[in-house]
Amino acid sequence: MSLRPSDRVADVPPSGIRRFFELAEEMDDVISLGVGEPDFSAPWSAREAAITALERGRTSYTANRGKRELREEIASDVRRWDLEYDPDTEILVTAGASEAIDLAFRALVNPGDTVAVAQPSYVSYVPGVIFSDGEVLDVPTRVEDEFKLTPEVLSAAGAESADLLVYCYPNNPTGATMNREELAAVADFCLEHDVAVLADEIYADLTHDGEHVSIAEFDGMRERTIVFNGFSKSHAMTGLRLGYALGPDHIVAAMNRVHQYTMLSAPTTAQHAAIEALRNCRDDVVEMQRQYDRRRRFVLSRFEEMGIDCFEATGAFYVFPECPGDDAEQFAEDLLEAESVAMVPGNAFGVGADGHLRASYATGLDELKEAMNRLERFVS
């Protein structure tokens, strides 16, 4: 037998985000608005904690679930959102939130189970379901609803028959958020139809309009929800690869069973950095959010000046304008070639994203200004 990929892996296309990132890497003077990579460095005291841990030789494995000290800090931190989890049994520290999401799919999805995916969505959800032998049910959100998830959208997609629902709010790629009333309606739908929820809340600290709300807060939802979060976006710790999952003890135990046989434990050095980040770096997070909000308002105003339709994103660090041309993928390639500005075409993010572009404002304000000037020149 010759070596060959499985059909389910071979049938999944490469990430559309990475494709444009790699194209941009080959060019000079490119301003990338493509990858969701904060231009900030991790808070200094968190970096210092990582350095100290290395200097003291703290380079061994930790407990599979993560250092208890870190799990206690996570449990304390998420009380801001009225979430209460036992650090011993209901919190799992992972190598990035992406690993936590993958563990949840592998721990929960049986062959043939239906997973409803709210789209446009982060690029890993659909492949994660496929790799777990699940069946994807597309749930396209609509620009007229500001890309929010609604019971009407869920019903139209047939999500009442789904076993799981996965979504991300604040949303990547649209920048949409959902308030308490809107999430309560989704919670009611899930309770009525016995649908469990995977809630990706990695951008919770980057809510620019109002307060972040978790669906796990609502009566009856905690026991049917897994919440994902981490340190990549809020603390600019993307390269340290550290996230976590919150959920019922028996589900976290199942996820940890997969985790122990694959990742073993999250990076030790990153865990020391995260403990310090949660204890003493709240002001840094607030300042980064303030800067992102300033950039958000600038980018939205520039799109408006150019006559490019874009709903008002209120979270994360993305905007999702309508493409000025007929073909978003061709537009993005032409923009990159002509003006060295990288954006990602919407079709990289699934159903309902055609005709849009994702632009990240995680880059610096000076670069954003230049990128908007180049875009204006290109479309004029």
Coordinates of C-alpha atoms in Angstrom, one line a residue:
M1 CA 0.0 0.0 0.0
S2 CA 1.4 3.4 -0.9
L3 CA 1.1 6.3 1.5
R4 CA -1.8 8.6 0.8
P5 CA -3.9 11.0 2.8
S6 CA -7.3 10.0 4.0
D7 CA -10.2 11.2 1.8
R8 CA -11.6 13.4 4.6
V9 CA -8.2 15.2 4.8
A10 CA -7.6 15.4 1.1
D11 CA -11.0 16.9 0.5
V12 CA -10.4 19.9 2.8
P13 CA -8.8 22.8 1.0
P14 CA -5.9 24.8 2.4
S15 CA -6.7 27.8 4.5
G16 CA -7.7 30.8 2.4
I17 CA -6.1 33.1 5.1
R18 CA -2.8 31.4 4.8
R19 CA -2.8 31.5 1.1
F20 CA -2.9 35.3 1.0
F21 CA -0.4 35.5 3.9
E22 CA 2.0 33.5 1.9
L23 CA 1.5 35.6 -1.2
A24 CA 2.1 38.7 0.8
E25 CA 5.3 37.3 2.3
E26 CA 6.8 37.0 -1.2
M27 CA 6.4 40.7 -1.9
D28 CA 8.1 43.9 -0.7
D29 CA 6.4 46.8 1.1
V30 CA 3.3 44.8 1.8
I31 CA 0.8 46.1 4.4
S32 CA -1.0 43.0 5.6
L33 CA -4.6 43.4 6.8
G34 CA -5.0 39.6 6.4
V35 CA -3.9 37.6 9.4
G36 CA -5.4 38.3 12.9
E37 CA -2.0 39.0 14.5
P38 CA -1.8 41.8 17.1
D39 CA 0.9 44.3 16.4
F40 CA 1.4 44.6 20.2
S41 CA 3.9 42.5 22.2
A42 CA 2.7 40.6 25.1
P43 CA 2.7 42.6 28.3
W44 CA 6.2 43.1 29.7
S45 CA 5.6 41.5 33.1
A46 CA 4.1 38.4 31.4
R47 CA 7.2 38.1 29.2
E48 CA 9.4 38.6 32.3
A49 CA 7.5 35.8 34.1
A50 CA 8.3 33.5 31.1
I51 CA 12.0 34.5 31.1
T52 CA 12.2 33.9 34.9
A53 CA 10.6 30.5 34.5
L54 CA 13.2 29.6 31.9
E55 CA 16.1 30.9 34.0
R56 CA 14.9 28.8 36.9
G57 CA 14.7 25.7 34.8
R58 CA 11.0 25.3 34.9
T59 CA 10.9 23.4 31.6
S60 CA 9.1 20.1 32.7
Y61 CA 5.7 18.9 31.8
T62 CA 2.8 20.3 33.8
A63 CA -0.3 18.5 34.8
N64 CA -2.3 17.4 31.7
R65 CA -5.1 19.9 32.6
G66 CA -2.5 22.7 33.1
K67 CA -0.9 24.2 36.2
R68 CA -3.5 24.4 39.0
E69 CA -2.3 27.9 39.8
L70 CA -3.2 28.9 36.3
R71 CA -6.6 27.2 36.4
E72 CA -7.4 29.0 39.6
E73 CA -6.5 32.3 37.9
I74 CA -8.7 31.5 34.9
A75 CA -11.6 30.6 37.2
S76 CA -11.2 33.9 39.0
D77 CA -11.0 35.9 35.8
V78 CA -14.1 34.5 34.0
R79 CA -16.3 35.5 37.0
R80 CA -16.2 38.9 35.2
W81 CA -18.7 37.3 32.8
D82 CA -20.7 35.6 35.6
L83 CA -19.1 32.2 34.8
E84 CA -18.3 29.9 37.6
Y85 CA -16.1 26.9 37.0
D86 CA -14.2 24.5 39.2
P87 CA -10.5 24.7 38.5
D88 CA -10.0 21.1 39.4
T89 CA -12.6 19.5 37.1
E90 CA -14.1 22.1 34.7
I91 CA -11.1 23.9 33.2
L92 CA -8.6 22.5 30.7
V93 CA -5.6 24.5 29.6
T94 CA -4.6 23.8 26.0
A95 CA -2.1 24.8 23.3
G96 CA -4.1 27.7 22.0
A97 CA -7.9 27.9 21.9
S98 CA -7.7 26.1 18.5
E99 CA -6.5 23.0 20.2
A100 CA -9.4 23.2 22.7
I101 CA -11.9 23.5 19.8
D102 CA -10.3 20.5 18.1
L103 CA -10.5 18.5 21.3
A104 CA -14.1 19.3 21.8
F105 CA -15.0 18.0 18.3
R106 CA -13.0 14.8 18.8
A107 CA -14.5 14.2 22.2
L108 CA -18.1 15.0 21.4
V109 CA -18.7 14.2 17.7
N110 CA -19.7 10.7 16.7
P111 CA -19.6 9.6 13.0
G112 CA -22.6 11.1 11.3
D113 CA -23.4 13.6 14.1
T114 CA -24.6 17.0 12.8
V115 CA -22.7 20.1 13.8
A116 CA -24.4 23.4 12.9
V117 CA -21.7 26.0 12.1
A118 CA -22.7 29.7 12.2
Q119 CA -21.1 31.3 9.2
P120 CA -19.1 33.4 8.1
S121 CA -16.8 31.7 10.6
Y122 CA -13.3 31.1 11.7
V123 CA -11.7 28.8 9.1
S124 CA -11.0 25.9 11.5
Y125 CA -14.6 24.9 12.4
V126 CA -15.7 23.2 9.3
P127 CA -12.5 21.2 8.8
G128 CA -12.6 20.3 12.5
V129 CA -16.0 18.8 12.1
I130 CA -15.0 16.9 9.0
F131 CA -11.8 15.5 10.6
S132 CA -14.1 14.2 13.4
D133 CA -16.3 12.4 10.9
G134 CA -19.2 14.7 11.6
E135 CA -21.7 16.3 9.2
V136 CA -21.5 20.1 8.7
L137 CA -24.8 22.0 8.7
D138 CA -24.2 25.5 7.3
V139 CA -26.0 28.3 9.2
P140 CA -25.4 31.4 7.1
T141 CA -25.9 34.6 9.0
R142 CA -27.0 37.7 7.1
V143 CA -25.6 41.2 6.7
E144 CA -29.1 42.6 7.2
D145 CA -29.0 41.1 10.7
E146 CA -25.5 42.5 11.2
F147 CA -24.2 38.9 11.0
K148 CA -25.9 38.0 14.3
L149 CA -27.2 34.5 15.0
T150 CA -31.0 34.5 15.3
P151 CA -33.6 31.8 15.9
E152 CA -35.0 32.6 12.5
V153 CA -31.6 31.9 10.8
L154 CA -31.2 28.7 12.8
S155 CA -34.6 27.5 11.9
A156 CA -34.1 28.3 8.2
A157 CA -31.0 26.2 8.2
G158 CA -32.7 23.3 10.0
A159 CA -30.5 23.6 13.1
E160 CA -33.2 22.1 15.3
S161 CA -32.0 18.7 14.1
A162 CA -28.3 19.5 15.0
D163 CA -26.4 17.8 17.8
L164 CA -24.1 20.7 18.3
L165 CA -23.9 24.4 17.4
V166 CA -20.5 26.1 17.1
Y167 CA -20.2 29.9 16.8
C168 CA -17.8 32.8 17.6
Y169 CA -18.8 36.1 19.1
P170 CA -17.3 38.6 18.9
N171 CA -17.0 37.2 15.5
N172 CA -14.1 36.4 13.2
P173 CA -14.3 37.5 10.4
T174 CA -17.2 40.0 10.6
G175 CA -16.5 41.8 13.8
A176 CA -20.2 41.3 14.9
T177 CA -21.2 41.0 18.5
M178 CA -24.3 39.8 20.3
N179 CA -26.0 41.4 23.3
R180 CA -27.8 39.7 26.1
E181 CA -31.2 39.7 24.6
E182 CA -30.0 38.3 21.3
L183 CA -28.0 35.5 23.0
A184 CA -31.0 34.7 25.2
A185 CA -33.1 34.0 22.1
V186 CA -30.4 31.6 20.8
A187 CA -30.2 29.9 24.2
D188 CA -34.0 29.4 24.1
F189 CA -33.7 27.8 20.7
C190 CA -31.0 25.4 21.9
L191 CA -32.9 24.5 25.0
E192 CA -36.1 23.9 23.1
H193 CA -34.4 21.6 20.5
D194 CA -31.8 20.0 22.8
V195 CA -28.8 21.4 20.9
A196 CA -25.4 21.6 22.7
V197 CA -23.2 24.7 22.1
L198 CA -19.5 25.3 21.5
A199 CA -19.0 29.0 22.2
D200 CA -15.7 30.4 20.9
E201 CA -15.2 33.6 23.0
I202 CA -11.5 34.2 22.2
Y203 CA -12.3 37.9 21.4
A204 CA -14.4 38.5 24.6
D205 CA -12.0 41.2 25.8
L206 CA -12.2 43.0 22.5
T207 CA -15.9 43.9 22.7
H208 CA -16.0 47.6 21.7
D209 CA -19.7 48.4 22.1
G210 CA -21.3 47.2 25.4
E211 CA -20.2 44.3 27.5
H212 CA -19.4 40.8 26.5
V213 CA -22.0 38.2 27.3
S214 CA -21.5 34.4 27.4
I215 CA -24.4 32.0 26.5
A216 CA -23.2 29.8 29.4
E217 CA -24.6 32.4 31.8
F218 CA -28.2 31.6 30.9
D219 CA -30.3 29.1 32.9
G220 CA -30.0 25.6 31.5
M221 CA -27.1 26.5 29.2
R222 CA -24.0 25.9 31.4
E223 CA -24.5 22.1 31.4
R224 CA -24.8 22.1 27.6
T225 CA -22.1 24.6 26.7
I226 CA -18.3 24.5 26.3
V227 CA -16.7 27.9 26.3
F228 CA -13.3 28.5 24.6
N229 CA -11.0 31.4 25.3
G230 CA -7.3 32.1 25.5
F231 CA -4.4 34.6 25.6
S232 CA -3.6 35.1 21.9
K233 CA -5.9 38.1 21.1
S234 CA -6.5 39.7 24.5
H235 CA -2.9 39.6 25.6
A236 CA -1.1 39.5 22.2
M237 CA 0.4 36.1 23.1
T238 CA -0.3 34.4 19.8
G239 CA 3.1 32.7 19.5
L240 CA 3.0 31.3 23.1
R241 CA 0.0 29.1 22.1
L242 CA -2.1 29.1 25.2
G243 CA -5.9 28.7 25.5
Y244 CA -8.5 27.0 27.6
A245 CA -11.9 25.3 27.7
L246 CA -14.6 25.7 30.3
G247 CA -17.3 23.1 30.6
P248 CA -19.1 20.4 32.6
D249 CA -16.7 18.1 34.4
H250 CA -17.5 14.9 32.4
I251 CA -17.0 16.7 29.1
V252 CA -13.7 18.4 30.2
A253 CA -12.6 14.9 31.4
A254 CA -13.3 13.5 27.9
M255 CA -11.4 16.3 26.2
N256 CA -8.5 15.8 28.6
R257 CA -8.4 12.1 27.6
V258 CA -7.7 13.1 24.0
H259 CA -5.4 15.9 25.2
Q260 CA -3.2 13.5 27.3
Y261 CA -2.6 11.2 24.3
T262 CA -1.8 14.0 21.9
M263 CA -0.5 17.3 23.3
L264 CA 0.1 15.9 26.9
S265 CA 0.2 19.4 28.3
A266 CA 0.2 23.0 27.1
P267 CA 3.6 24.8 26.9
T268 CA 5.0 25.3 30.4
T269 CA 6.7 28.6 29.8
A270 CA 3.5 30.0 28.4
Q271 CA 1.6 29.0 31.4
H272 CA 3.9 30.9 33.7
A273 CA 3.4 34.0 31.4
A274 CA -0.4 33.5 31.6
I275 CA -0.5 33.4 35.4
E276 CA 1.3 36.8 35.5
A277 CA -0.9 38.1 32.7
L278 CA -4.1 37.3 34.6
R279 CA -2.8 38.6 37.9
N280 CA -1.2 41.9 36.9
C281 CA -1.8 42.8 33.2
R282 CA -5.4 43.9 33.2
D283 CA -4.4 47.5 32.4
D284 CA -2.4 46.3 29.4
V285 CA -5.5 44.5 28.0
V286 CA -7.7 47.5 28.5
E287 CA -5.2 49.8 26.7
M288 CA -4.9 47.4 23.8
Q289 CA -8.7 47.3 23.5
R290 CA -8.8 51.1 23.5
Q291 CA -6.3 51.3 20.7
Y292 CA -8.1 48.7 18.7
D293 CA -11.4 50.6 19.1
R294 CA -9.7 53.8 17.9
R295 CA -8.4 51.9 14.8
R296 CA -11.8 50.4 14.2
R297 CA -13.5 53.8 14.1
F298 CA -10.8 55.1 11.7
V299 CA -11.1 52.2 9.3
L300 CA -14.9 52.3 9.3
S301 CA -14.8 56.1 8.6
R302 CA -12.4 55.6 5.7
F303 CA -14.6 52.9 4.1
E304 CA -17.6 55.3 4.4
E305 CA -15.6 58.1 2.7
M306 CA -14.7 55.7 -0.1
G307 CA -18.3 54.7 -0.6
I308 CA -17.6 51.1 0.4
D309 CA -20.5 49.5 2.3
C310 CA -19.5 48.1 5.6
F311 CA -21.7 47.4 8.6
E312 CA -20.4 48.7 11.9
A313 CA -18.3 46.0 13.4
T314 CA -18.4 46.2 17.2
G315 CA -15.9 43.5 18.3
A316 CA -12.7 41.6 17.7
F317 CA -10.3 43.4 15.3
Y318 CA -11.9 42.9 11.9
V319 CA -14.2 44.7 9.5
F320 CA -16.0 42.9 6.7
P321 CA -16.8 45.3 3.9
E322 CA -18.6 44.5 0.8
C323 CA -16.2 44.0 -2.1
P324 CA -16.3 47.0 -4.6
G325 CA -15.8 44.5 -7.4
D326 CA -17.8 41.5 -8.7
D327 CA -15.2 38.9 -7.6
A328 CA -13.7 39.3 -4.1
E329 CA -10.9 36.8 -4.7
Q330 CA -9.8 38.5 -7.9
F331 CA -10.2 41.9 -6.2
A332 CA -8.0 40.8 -3.3
E333 CA -5.3 39.5 -5.7
D334 CA -5.4 42.6 -7.8
L335 CA -5.2 44.9 -4.8
L336 CA -2.2 42.9 -3.5
E337 CA -0.4 43.1 -6.9
A338 CA -1.2 46.7 -7.6
E339 CA -0.9 48.3 -4.2
S340 CA 0.7 45.8 -1.9
V341 CA -2.2 45.7 0.5
A342 CA -3.3 42.2 1.7
M343 CA -7.0 41.5 2.5
V344 CA -8.7 38.1 2.6
P345 CA -11.6 37.4 0.3
G346 CA -14.8 36.5 2.2
N347 CA -15.2 33.1 0.6
A348 CA -12.3 31.8 2.9
F349 CA -14.8 32.0 5.8
G350 CA -17.6 29.9 4.4
V351 CA -21.2 30.2 3.4
G352 CA -22.7 33.7 3.3
A353 CA -19.3 35.4 3.0
D354 CA -19.1 35.8 -0.8
G355 CA -18.8 39.3 -2.0
H356 CA -17.0 40.5 1.1
L357 CA -13.4 41.1 2.2
R358 CA -11.9 40.7 5.7
A359 CA -9.6 43.5 6.8
S360 CA -7.9 43.2 10.1
Y361 CA -7.1 46.4 12.0
A362 CA -4.7 44.7 14.3
T363 CA -1.8 46.5 12.6
G364 CA -0.6 49.9 13.6
L365 CA -2.5 53.1 12.9
D366 CA 0.2 54.6 10.6
E367 CA 0.1 51.4 8.5
L368 CA -3.7 51.4 8.5
K369 CA -3.7 55.0 7.2
E370 CA -1.3 54.1 4.4
A371 CA -3.3 51.0 3.6
M372 CA -6.5 53.0 3.3
N373 CA -4.8 55.5 1.1
R374 CA -3.6 52.8 -1.2
L375 CA -7.1 51.1 -1.3
E376 CA -8.7 54.5 -2.1
R377 CA -6.2 54.9 -5.0
F378 CA -7.0 51.4 -6.2
V379 CA -10.8 51.8 -6.2
S380 CA -10.9 55.4 -7.6

